[in-house]
CSV table of C-alpha atoms in Angstrom, one decimal:
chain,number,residue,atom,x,y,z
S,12,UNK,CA,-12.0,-0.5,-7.0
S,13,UNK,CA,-8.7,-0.2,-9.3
S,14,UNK,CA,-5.7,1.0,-8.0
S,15,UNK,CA,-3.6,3.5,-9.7
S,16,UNK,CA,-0.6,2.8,-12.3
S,17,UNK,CA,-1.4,-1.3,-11.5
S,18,UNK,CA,0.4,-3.2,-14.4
S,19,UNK,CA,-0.6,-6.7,-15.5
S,20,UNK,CA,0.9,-9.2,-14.7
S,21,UNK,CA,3.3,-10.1,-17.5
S,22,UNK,CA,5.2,-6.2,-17.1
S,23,UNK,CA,4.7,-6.7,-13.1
S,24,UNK,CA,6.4,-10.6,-13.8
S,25,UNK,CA,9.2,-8.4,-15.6
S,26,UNK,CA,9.5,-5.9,-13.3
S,27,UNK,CA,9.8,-9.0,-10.3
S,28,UNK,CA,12.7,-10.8,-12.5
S,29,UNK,CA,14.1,-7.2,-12.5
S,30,UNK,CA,14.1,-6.3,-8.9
S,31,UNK,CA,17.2,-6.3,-6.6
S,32,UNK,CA,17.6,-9.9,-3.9
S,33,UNK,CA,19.1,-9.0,-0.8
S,34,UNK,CA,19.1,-9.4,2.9
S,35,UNK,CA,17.1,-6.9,4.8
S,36,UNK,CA,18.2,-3.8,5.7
S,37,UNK,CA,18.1,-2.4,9.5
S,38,UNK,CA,15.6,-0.5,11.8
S,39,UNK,CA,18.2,1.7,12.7
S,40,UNK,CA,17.4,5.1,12.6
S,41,UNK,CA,13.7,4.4,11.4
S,42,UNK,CA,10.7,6.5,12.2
S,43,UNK,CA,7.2,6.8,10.7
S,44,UNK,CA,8.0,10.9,11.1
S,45,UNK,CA,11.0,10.7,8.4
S,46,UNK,CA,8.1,9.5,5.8
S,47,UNK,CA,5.5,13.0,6.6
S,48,UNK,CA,2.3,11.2,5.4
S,49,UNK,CA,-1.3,12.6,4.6
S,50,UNK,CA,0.2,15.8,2.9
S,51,UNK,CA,-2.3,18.3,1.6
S,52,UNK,CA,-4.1,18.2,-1.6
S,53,UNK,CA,-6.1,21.5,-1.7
S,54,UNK,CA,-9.7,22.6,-0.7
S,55,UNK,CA,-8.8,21.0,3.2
S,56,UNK,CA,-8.3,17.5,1.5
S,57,UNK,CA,-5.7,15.4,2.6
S,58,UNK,CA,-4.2,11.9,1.2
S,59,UNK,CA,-6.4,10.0,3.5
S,60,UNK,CA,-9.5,12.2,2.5
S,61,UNK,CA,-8.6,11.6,-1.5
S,62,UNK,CA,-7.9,7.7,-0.6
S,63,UNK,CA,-11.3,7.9,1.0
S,64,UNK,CA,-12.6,9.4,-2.0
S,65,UNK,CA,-11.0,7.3,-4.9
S,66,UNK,CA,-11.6,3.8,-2.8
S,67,UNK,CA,-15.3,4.8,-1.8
S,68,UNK,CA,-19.1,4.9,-3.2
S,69,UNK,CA,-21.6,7.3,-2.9
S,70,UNK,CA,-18.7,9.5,-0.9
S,71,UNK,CA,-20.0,13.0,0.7
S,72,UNK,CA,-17.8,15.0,2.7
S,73,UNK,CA,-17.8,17.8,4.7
S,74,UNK,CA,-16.3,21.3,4.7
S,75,UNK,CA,-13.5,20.0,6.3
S,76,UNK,CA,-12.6,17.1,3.2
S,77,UNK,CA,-13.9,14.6,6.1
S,78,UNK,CA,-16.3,11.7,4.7
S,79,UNK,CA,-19.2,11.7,6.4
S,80,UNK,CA,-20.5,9.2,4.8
S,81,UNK,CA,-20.3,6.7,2.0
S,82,UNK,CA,-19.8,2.6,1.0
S,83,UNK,CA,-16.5,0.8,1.6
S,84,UNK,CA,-15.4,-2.9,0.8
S,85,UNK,CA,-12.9,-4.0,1.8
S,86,UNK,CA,-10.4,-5.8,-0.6
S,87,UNK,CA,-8.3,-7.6,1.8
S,88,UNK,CA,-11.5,-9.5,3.5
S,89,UNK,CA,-13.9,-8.3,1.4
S,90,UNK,CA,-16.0,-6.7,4.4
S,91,UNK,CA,-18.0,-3.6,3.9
S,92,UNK,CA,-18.2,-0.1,5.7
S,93,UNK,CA,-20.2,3.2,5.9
S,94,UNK,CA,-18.3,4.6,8.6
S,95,UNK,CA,-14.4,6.0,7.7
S,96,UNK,CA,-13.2,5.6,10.9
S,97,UNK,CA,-13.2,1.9,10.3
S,98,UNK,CA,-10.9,2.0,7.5
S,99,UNK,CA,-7.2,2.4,7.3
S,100,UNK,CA,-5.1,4.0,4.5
S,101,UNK,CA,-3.0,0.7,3.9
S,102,UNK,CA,0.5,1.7,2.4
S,103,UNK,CA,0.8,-1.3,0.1
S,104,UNK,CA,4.5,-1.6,0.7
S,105,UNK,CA,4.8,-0.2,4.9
S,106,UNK,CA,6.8,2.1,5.6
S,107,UNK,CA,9.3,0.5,7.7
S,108,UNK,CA,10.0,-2.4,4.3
S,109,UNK,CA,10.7,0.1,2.5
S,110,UNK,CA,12.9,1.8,5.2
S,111,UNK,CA,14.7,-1.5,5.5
S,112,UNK,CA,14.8,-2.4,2.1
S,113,UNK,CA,16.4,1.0,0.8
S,114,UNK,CA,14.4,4.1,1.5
S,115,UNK,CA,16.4,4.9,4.7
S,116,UNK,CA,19.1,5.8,1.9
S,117,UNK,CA,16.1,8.2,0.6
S,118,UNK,CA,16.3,12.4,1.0
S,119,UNK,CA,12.9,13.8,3.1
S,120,UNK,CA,11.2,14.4,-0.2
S,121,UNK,CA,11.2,11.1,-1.9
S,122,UNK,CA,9.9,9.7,1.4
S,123,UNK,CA,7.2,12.1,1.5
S,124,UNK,CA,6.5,11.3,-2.1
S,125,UNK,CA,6.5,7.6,-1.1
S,126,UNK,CA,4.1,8.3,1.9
S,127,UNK,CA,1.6,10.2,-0.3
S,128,UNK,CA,1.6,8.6,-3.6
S,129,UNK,CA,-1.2,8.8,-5.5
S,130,UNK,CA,-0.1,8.1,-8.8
S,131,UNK,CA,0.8,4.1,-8.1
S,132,UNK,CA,-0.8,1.2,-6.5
S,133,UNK,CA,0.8,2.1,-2.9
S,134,UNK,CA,-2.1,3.5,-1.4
S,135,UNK,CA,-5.8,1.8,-0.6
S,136,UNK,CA,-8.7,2.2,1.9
S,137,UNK,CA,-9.1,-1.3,3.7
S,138,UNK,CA,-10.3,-2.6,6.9
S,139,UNK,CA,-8.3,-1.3,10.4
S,140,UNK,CA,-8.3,-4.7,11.6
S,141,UNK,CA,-6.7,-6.2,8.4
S,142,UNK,CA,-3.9,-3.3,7.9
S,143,UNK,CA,-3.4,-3.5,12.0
S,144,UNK,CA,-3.0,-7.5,11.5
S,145,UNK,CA,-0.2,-6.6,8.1
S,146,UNK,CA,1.8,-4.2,10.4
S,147,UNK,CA,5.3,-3.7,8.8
S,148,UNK,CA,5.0,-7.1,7.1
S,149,UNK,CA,6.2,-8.5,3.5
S,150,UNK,CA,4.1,-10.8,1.3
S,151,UNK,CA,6.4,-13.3,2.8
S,152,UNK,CA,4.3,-13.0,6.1
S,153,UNK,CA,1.3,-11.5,5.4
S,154,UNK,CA,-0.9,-11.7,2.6
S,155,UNK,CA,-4.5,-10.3,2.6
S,156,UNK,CA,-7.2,-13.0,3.9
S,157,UNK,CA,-9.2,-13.3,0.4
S,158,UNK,CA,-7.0,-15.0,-1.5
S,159,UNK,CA,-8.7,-14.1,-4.9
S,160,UNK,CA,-6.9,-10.6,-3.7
S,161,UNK,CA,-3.6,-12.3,-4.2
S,162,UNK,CA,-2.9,-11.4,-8.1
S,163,UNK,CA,-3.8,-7.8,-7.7
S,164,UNK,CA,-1.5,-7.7,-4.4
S,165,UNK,CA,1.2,-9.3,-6.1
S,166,UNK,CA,1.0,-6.7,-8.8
S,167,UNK,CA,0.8,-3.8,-6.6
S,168,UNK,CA,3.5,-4.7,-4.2
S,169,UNK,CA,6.0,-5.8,-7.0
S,170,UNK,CA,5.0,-2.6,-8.9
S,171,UNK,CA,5.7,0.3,-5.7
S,172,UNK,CA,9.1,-2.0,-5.2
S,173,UNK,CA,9.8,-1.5,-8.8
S,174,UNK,CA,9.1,2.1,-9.4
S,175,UNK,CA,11.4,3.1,-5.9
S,176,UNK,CA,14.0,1.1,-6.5
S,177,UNK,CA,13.5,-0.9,-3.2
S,178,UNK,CA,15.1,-4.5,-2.7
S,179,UNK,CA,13.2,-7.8,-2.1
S,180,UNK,CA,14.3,-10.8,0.1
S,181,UNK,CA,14.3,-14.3,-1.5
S,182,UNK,CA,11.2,-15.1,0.5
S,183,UNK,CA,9.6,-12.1,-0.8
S,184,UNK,CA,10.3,-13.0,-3.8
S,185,UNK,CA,9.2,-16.3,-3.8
S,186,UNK,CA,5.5,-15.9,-2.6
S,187,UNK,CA,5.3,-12.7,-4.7
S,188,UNK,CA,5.4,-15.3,-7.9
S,189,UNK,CA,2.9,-17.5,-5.9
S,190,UNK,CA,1.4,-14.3,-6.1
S,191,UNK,CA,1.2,-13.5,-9.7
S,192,UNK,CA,0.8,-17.1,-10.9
S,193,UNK,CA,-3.0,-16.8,-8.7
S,194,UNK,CA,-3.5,-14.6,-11.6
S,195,UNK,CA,-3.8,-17.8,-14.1
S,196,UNK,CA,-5.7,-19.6,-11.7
């Protein structure tokens, strides 16, 4: 699977060096409704369904944009699926970060934007039991399970803070360029 608008790792180093340090923001005010997700994409398809799609083999849906059936791995624990209802649509960076690292500064529309992206590494198909164990969580306390995961993560997550504008913690931060230097390894 290859994620979307994923840079390597010397632009996503840049882009780290680059980003804003500073203290987490608060949960005041935050609710997964002020970030509408799975917006529609045409033909009955939602961003789920397209997720689905993209992260998926041998894919068939039905009239309703639903997959019925198809292959899944997993990239966070590298477990496989052939039913969707056992996947999640993991928001690289969760909505609640970004909330509390800038986006509760954001108008509806970017946060809609954010919630639906296509066009960057913000959006995969992985197992519910991984994204349920991530939650709201940084790379500072969560990172996925298969470690040789770690330099595309890095890359993803550093890239979606980059391109919104969104803050990072120290301790983000730091593990991110644990992160990226797996990608020498």
């Amino acid at each position: 699977m290859s994620l979307p608008g994923l840079p390597g790792v010397d632009e996503a180093r840049q882009a780290l060096d680059a980003l804003k340090v500073a203290e987490q923001g608060s949960m005041a005010g935050y609710s997964r409704d002020k970030f509408p997700h799975w917006s529609s994409h045409g033909d009955k398809c939602d961003t789920r369904e397209m997720i689905l799609q993209r992260d998926g083999r041998d894919v068939e849906r039905d009239d309703q944009c639903r997959a019925v059936s198809g292959r899944w791995v997993s990239v966070y624990d590298s477990k496989s699926f052939t039913d969707a209802s056992d996947l999640d649509i993991d928001h690289m960076v969760p909505l609640a970060n970004a909330w509390r690292s800038g986006a509760k500064d954001w108008d509806q529309d970017k946060r809609k934007a954010f919630a639906n992206d296509l066009t960057h590494p913000q959006l995969l198909a992985v197992s519910a039991a991984t994204n349920r164990g991530k939650g709201d969580q940084g790379p500072e306390e969560w990172q996925p399970p298969l470690q040789s995961y770690w330099c595309v993560y890095g890359r993803a997550w550093t890239s979606v803070k980059s391109t919104y504008g969104l803050t990072v913690t120290e301790d983000e931060k730091s593990m991110l360029v644990k992160m990226l230097d797996t990608c020498n390894a």
